């Protein structure tokens, strides 16, 4: 899979550990930074990864900041993006299966590296269940409609 990854200063160390982890599993990772631990603004990196996913430069995205919240809020402002913050693997599996999340986010100050790996494994090995369960597709379509209604 082609994965776009982005983060703020709080998550450089975690991102640097996760890139080789993903590559070892056969994924191609496009790194949108930041690669510096100097304070920066997470919306910038949320936008970069969101655009890469929206424009299909990547199959999905991974966003990491201190909590995972700020950077996912920013990404979710880009139409077509469904970025979901997870702190454990069950949610990571279900945001793909039920919500068709195209970006997974988590907090480097909230989860440890091993949990982050488990979150990624759960998310990347799951499939959207919209075909099996049309109700999931209907609800995701409703989110898209909301996006159109208020834009
Ligand atoms: C940066 O200090 C911190 O606010 C940021 O990483 C993130 O947690 C915001 O949601």
PDB file of C-alpha atoms and ligand atoms in Angstrom:
ATOM      1  CA  UNK A   1       0.000   0.000   0.000  1.00  0.00           C
ATOM      2  CA  UNK A   2       1.084   3.603  -0.563  1.00  0.00           C
ATOM      3  CA  UNK A   3       0.853   5.468   2.731  1.00  0.00           C
ATOM      4  CA  UNK A   4       1.181   9.239   3.275  1.00  0.00           C
ATOM      5  CA  UNK A   5       2.517  10.094   6.721  1.00  0.00           C
ATOM      6  CA  UNK A   6       2.682  13.442   8.486  1.00  0.00           C
ATOM      7  CA  UNK A   7       3.208  14.748  11.981  1.00  0.00           C
ATOM      8  CA  UNK A   8       4.100  17.748  14.101  1.00  0.00           C
ATOM      9  CA  UNK A   9       7.144  18.254  16.365  1.00  0.00           C
ATOM     10  CA  UNK A  10       5.594  16.097  19.128  1.00  0.00           C
ATOM     11  CA  UNK A  11       5.729  12.977  16.959  1.00  0.00           C
ATOM     12  CA  UNK A  12       9.012  13.044  15.028  1.00  0.00           C
ATOM     13  CA  UNK A  13      10.560  10.217  17.033  1.00  0.00           C
ATOM     14  CA  UNK A  14       7.469   8.015  16.716  1.00  0.00           C
ATOM     15  CA  UNK A  15       7.145   8.727  12.988  1.00  0.00           C
ATOM     16  CA  UNK A  16      10.813   7.850  12.469  1.00  0.00           C
ATOM     17  CA  UNK A  17      10.225   4.499  14.154  1.00  0.00           C
ATOM     18  CA  UNK A  18       7.011   3.788  12.245  1.00  0.00           C
ATOM     19  CA  UNK A  19       8.316   4.433   8.723  1.00  0.00           C
ATOM     20  CA  UNK A  20      10.765   1.477   8.728  1.00  0.00           C
ATOM     21  CA  UNK A  21       8.126  -0.639  10.475  1.00  0.00           C
ATOM     22  CA  UNK A  22       5.687  -0.001   7.618  1.00  0.00           C
ATOM     23  CA  UNK A  23       8.373  -0.448   4.952  1.00  0.00           C
ATOM     24  CA  UNK A  24       9.388  -3.795   6.421  1.00  0.00           C
ATOM     25  CA  UNK A  25       5.782  -4.877   5.938  1.00  0.00           C
ATOM     26  CA  UNK A  26       6.031  -4.016   2.236  1.00  0.00           C
ATOM     27  CA  UNK A  27       4.344  -0.610   2.215  1.00  0.00           C
ATOM     28  CA  UNK A  28       5.641   2.458   0.411  1.00  0.00           C
ATOM     29  CA  UNK A  29       5.678   5.470   2.736  1.00  0.00           C
ATOM     30  CA  UNK A  30       5.606   9.085   1.549  1.00  0.00           C
ATOM     31  CA  UNK A  31       6.852  11.326   4.344  1.00  0.00           C
ATOM     32  CA  UNK A  32       5.320  14.816   4.447  1.00  0.00           C
ATOM     33  CA  UNK A  33       7.227  15.891   7.575  1.00  0.00           C
ATOM     34  CA  UNK A  34       7.891  17.571   9.824  1.00  0.00           C
ATOM     35  CA  UNK A  35      11.288  16.054  10.433  1.00  0.00           C
ATOM     36  CA  UNK A  36      12.294  18.682  12.966  1.00  0.00           C
ATOM     37  CA  UNK A  37      11.535  18.762  16.673  1.00  0.00           C
ATOM     38  CA  UNK A  38      11.261  22.548  16.538  1.00  0.00           C
ATOM     39  CA  UNK A  39       7.760  23.731  17.347  1.00  0.00           C
ATOM     40  CA  UNK A  40       5.527  23.838  14.258  1.00  0.00           C
ATOM     41  CA  UNK A  41       1.840  24.072  13.375  1.00  0.00           C
ATOM     42  CA  UNK A  42       0.060  20.734  12.968  1.00  0.00           C
ATOM     43  CA  UNK A  43      -2.620  21.995  10.485  1.00  0.00           C
ATOM     44  CA  UNK A  44       0.097  22.345   7.846  1.00  0.00           C
ATOM     45  CA  UNK A  45       0.940  18.625   7.985  1.00  0.00           C
ATOM     46  CA  UNK A  46      -2.673  17.554   8.346  1.00  0.00           C
ATOM     47  CA  UNK A  47      -3.426  19.396   5.112  1.00  0.00           C
ATOM     48  CA  UNK A  48      -0.446  17.915   3.217  1.00  0.00           C
ATOM     49  CA  UNK A  49      -1.418  14.326   4.034  1.00  0.00           C
ATOM     50  CA  UNK A  50      -5.127  15.000   3.448  1.00  0.00           C
ATOM     51  CA  UNK A  51      -4.376  16.376  -0.037  1.00  0.00           C
ATOM     52  CA  UNK A  52      -2.144  13.404  -0.887  1.00  0.00           C
ATOM     53  CA  UNK A  53      -5.010  11.058   0.024  1.00  0.00           C
ATOM     54  CA  UNK A  54      -7.679  13.163  -1.688  1.00  0.00           C
ATOM     55  CA  UNK A  55      -5.610  13.383  -4.877  1.00  0.00           C
ATOM     56  CA  UNK A  56      -4.882   9.617  -4.713  1.00  0.00           C
ATOM     57  CA  UNK A  57      -1.140  10.088  -4.446  1.00  0.00           C
ATOM     58  CA  UNK A  58      -1.515   7.666  -1.506  1.00  0.00           C
ATOM     59  CA  UNK A  59      -4.035   4.932  -0.651  1.00  0.00           C
ATOM     60  CA  UNK A  60      -4.415   6.190   2.894  1.00  0.00           C
ATOM     61  CA  UNK A  61      -2.794   8.478   5.446  1.00  0.00           C
ATOM     62  CA  UNK A  62      -1.257   8.365   8.911  1.00  0.00           C
ATOM     63  CA  UNK A  63      -1.218  11.525  11.043  1.00  0.00           C
ATOM     64  CA  UNK A  64       0.467  11.915  14.423  1.00  0.00           C
ATOM     65  CA  UNK A  65       0.630  14.902  16.756  1.00  0.00           C
ATOM     66  CA  UNK A  66       0.668  15.108  20.563  1.00  0.00           C
ATOM     67  CA  UNK A  67      -2.902  13.808  20.913  1.00  0.00           C
ATOM     68  CA  UNK A  68      -3.799  13.032  17.296  1.00  0.00           C
ATOM     69  CA  UNK A  69      -6.715  15.436  17.628  1.00  0.00           C
ATOM     70  CA  UNK A  70      -5.472  18.748  16.219  1.00  0.00           C
ATOM     71  CA  UNK A  71      -3.889  17.220  13.146  1.00  0.00           C
ATOM     72  CA  UNK A  72      -6.995  15.124  12.380  1.00  0.00           C
ATOM     73  CA  UNK A  73      -9.324  18.093  12.845  1.00  0.00           C
ATOM     74  CA  UNK A  74      -7.266  19.945  10.232  1.00  0.00           C
ATOM     75  CA  UNK A  75      -7.272  16.993   7.807  1.00  0.00           C
ATOM     76  CA  UNK A  76     -11.043  16.608   8.167  1.00  0.00           C
ATOM     77  CA  UNK A  77     -11.525  20.097   6.704  1.00  0.00           C
ATOM     78  CA  UNK A  78     -10.422  18.747   3.315  1.00  0.00           C
ATOM     79  CA  UNK A  79     -13.486  17.420   1.434  1.00  0.00           C
ATOM     80  CA  UNK A  80     -13.524  13.634   1.068  1.00  0.00           C
ATOM     81  CA  UNK A  81     -11.269  13.091   4.065  1.00  0.00           C
ATOM     82  CA  UNK A  82     -12.379  10.958   6.988  1.00  0.00           C
ATOM     83  CA  UNK A  83      -9.566  11.093   9.536  1.00  0.00           C
ATOM     84  CA  UNK A  84     -10.171   9.109  12.726  1.00  0.00           C
ATOM     85  CA  UNK A  85      -8.225   9.337  15.987  1.00  0.00           C
ATOM     86  CA  UNK A  86      -7.588   5.982  17.676  1.00  0.00           C
ATOM     87  CA  UNK A  87      -5.878   4.973  20.894  1.00  0.00           C
ATOM     88  CA  UNK A  88      -6.234   1.225  20.490  1.00  0.00           C
ATOM     89  CA  UNK A  89      -6.507  -1.378  17.703  1.00  0.00           C
ATOM     90  CA  UNK A  90     -10.226  -2.236  17.982  1.00  0.00           C
ATOM     91  CA  UNK A  91     -11.247   1.314  17.123  1.00  0.00           C
ATOM     92  CA  UNK A  92      -8.615   1.335  14.368  1.00  0.00           C
ATOM     93  CA  UNK A  93     -10.196  -1.764  12.802  1.00  0.00           C
ATOM     94  CA  UNK A  94     -13.725  -0.412  13.096  1.00  0.00           C
ATOM     95  CA  UNK A  95     -13.022   3.054  11.691  1.00  0.00           C
ATOM     96  CA  UNK A  96     -11.966   1.304   8.499  1.00  0.00           C
ATOM     97  CA  UNK A  97     -14.705  -1.362   8.513  1.00  0.00           C
ATOM     98  CA  UNK A  98     -17.625   0.909   9.403  1.00  0.00           C
ATOM     99  CA  UNK A  99     -16.562   4.499   8.660  1.00  0.00           C
ATOM    100  CA  UNK A 100     -14.215   3.963   5.712  1.00  0.00           C
ATOM    101  CA  UNK A 101     -11.679   6.254   7.390  1.00  0.00           C
ATOM    102  CA  UNK A 102      -9.023   7.153   4.843  1.00  0.00           C
ATOM    103  CA  UNK A 103      -6.645   8.581   7.451  1.00  0.00           C
ATOM    104  CA  UNK A 104      -5.749   7.081  10.811  1.00  0.00           C
ATOM    105  CA  UNK A 105      -4.486   9.432  13.518  1.00  0.00           C
ATOM    106  CA  UNK A 106      -3.061   8.949  16.980  1.00  0.00           C
ATOM    107  CA  UNK A 107      -1.183  10.829  19.664  1.00  0.00           C
ATOM    108  CA  UNK A 108       2.511  10.320  20.308  1.00  0.00           C
ATOM    109  CA  UNK A 109       1.880  11.628  23.848  1.00  0.00           C
ATOM    110  CA  UNK A 110      -1.043   9.232  24.314  1.00  0.00           C
ATOM    111  CA  UNK A 111      -0.007   5.856  22.903  1.00  0.00           C
ATOM    112  CA  UNK A 112       3.334   4.079  23.084  1.00  0.00           C
ATOM    113  CA  UNK A 113       5.214   2.833  20.044  1.00  0.00           C
ATOM    114  CA  UNK A 114       4.011  -0.782  20.341  1.00  0.00           C
ATOM    115  CA  UNK A 115       0.376   0.324  20.568  1.00  0.00           C
ATOM    116  CA  UNK A 116       0.926   2.613  17.574  1.00  0.00           C
ATOM    117  CA  UNK A 117       2.182  -0.389  15.588  1.00  0.00           C
ATOM    118  CA  UNK A 118      -0.851  -2.438  16.659  1.00  0.00           C
ATOM    119  CA  UNK A 119      -3.148   0.432  15.628  1.00  0.00           C
ATOM    120  CA  UNK A 120      -1.518   0.562  12.201  1.00  0.00           C
ATOM    121  CA  UNK A 121      -1.681  -3.223  11.765  1.00  0.00           C
ATOM    122  CA  UNK A 122      -5.381  -3.266  12.670  1.00  0.00           C
ATOM    123  CA  UNK A 123      -6.235  -0.355  10.382  1.00  0.00           C
ATOM    124  CA  UNK A 124      -4.167  -1.497   7.392  1.00  0.00           C
ATOM    125  CA  UNK A 125      -5.443  -5.079   7.489  1.00  0.00           C
ATOM    126  CA  UNK A 126      -9.114  -4.056   7.613  1.00  0.00           C
ATOM    127  CA  UNK A 127     -11.524  -3.473   4.740  1.00  0.00           C
ATOM    128  CA  UNK A 128     -14.535  -1.194   4.506  1.00  0.00           C
ATOM    129  CA  UNK A 129     -17.640  -3.356   4.928  1.00  0.00           C
ATOM    130  CA  UNK A 130     -19.923  -1.139   2.825  1.00  0.00           C
ATOM    131  CA  UNK A 131     -20.610  -3.937   0.330  1.00  0.00           C
ATOM    132  CA  UNK A 132     -21.503  -6.528   2.973  1.00  0.00           C
ATOM    133  CA  UNK A 133     -23.480  -4.071   5.074  1.00  0.00           C
ATOM    134  CA  UNK A 134     -25.145  -1.370   2.978  1.00  0.00           C
ATOM    135  CA  UNK A 135     -26.028   0.519   6.159  1.00  0.00           C
ATOM    136  CA  UNK A 136     -22.342   1.398   6.581  1.00  0.00           C
ATOM    137  CA  UNK A 137     -22.194   2.752   3.041  1.00  0.00           C
ATOM    138  CA  UNK A 138     -25.402   4.710   3.559  1.00  0.00           C
ATOM    139  CA  UNK A 139     -23.986   6.377   6.692  1.00  0.00           C
ATOM    140  CA  UNK A 140     -20.667   7.246   5.063  1.00  0.00           C
ATOM    141  CA  UNK A 141     -22.633   8.698   2.122  1.00  0.00           C
ATOM    142  CA  UNK A 142     -24.609  10.772   4.641  1.00  0.00           C
ATOM    143  CA  UNK A 143     -21.338  12.220   5.949  1.00  0.00           C
ATOM    144  CA  UNK A 144     -20.424  13.175   2.381  1.00  0.00           C
ATOM    145  CA  UNK A 145     -23.826  14.842   2.001  1.00  0.00           C
ATOM    146  CA  UNK A 146     -23.243  16.859   5.172  1.00  0.00           C
ATOM    147  CA  UNK A 147     -19.940  18.011   3.744  1.00  0.00           C
ATOM    148  CA  UNK A 148     -21.708  19.274   0.602  1.00  0.00           C
ATOM    149  CA  UNK A 149     -24.557  20.855   2.593  1.00  0.00           C
ATOM    150  CA  UNK A 150     -22.293  23.050   4.708  1.00  0.00           C
ATOM    151  CA  UNK A 151     -19.592  23.909   2.193  1.00  0.00           C
TER     152      UNK A 151
HETATM  153  C1  LIG B   1       1.612  20.559  20.313  1.00  0.00           C
HETATM  154  O1  LIG B   1       2.138  20.993  21.509  1.00  0.00           O
HETATM  155  C2  LIG B   1       0.258  19.902  20.532  1.00  0.00           C
HETATM  156  O2  LIG B   1      -0.702  20.848  20.818  1.00  0.00           O
HETATM  157  C3  LIG B   1      -0.125  19.092  19.320  1.00  0.00           C
HETATM  158  O3  LIG B   1       0.864  18.128  19.076  1.00  0.00           O
HETATM  159  C4  LIG B   1      -1.420  18.325  19.379  1.00  0.00           C
HETATM  160  O4  LIG B   1      -1.510  17.561  20.541  1.00  0.00           O
HETATM  161  C5  LIG B   1      -2.645  19.079  19.119  1.00  0.00           C
HETATM  162  O5  LIG B   1      -3.753  18.537  19.001  1.00  0.00           O
END
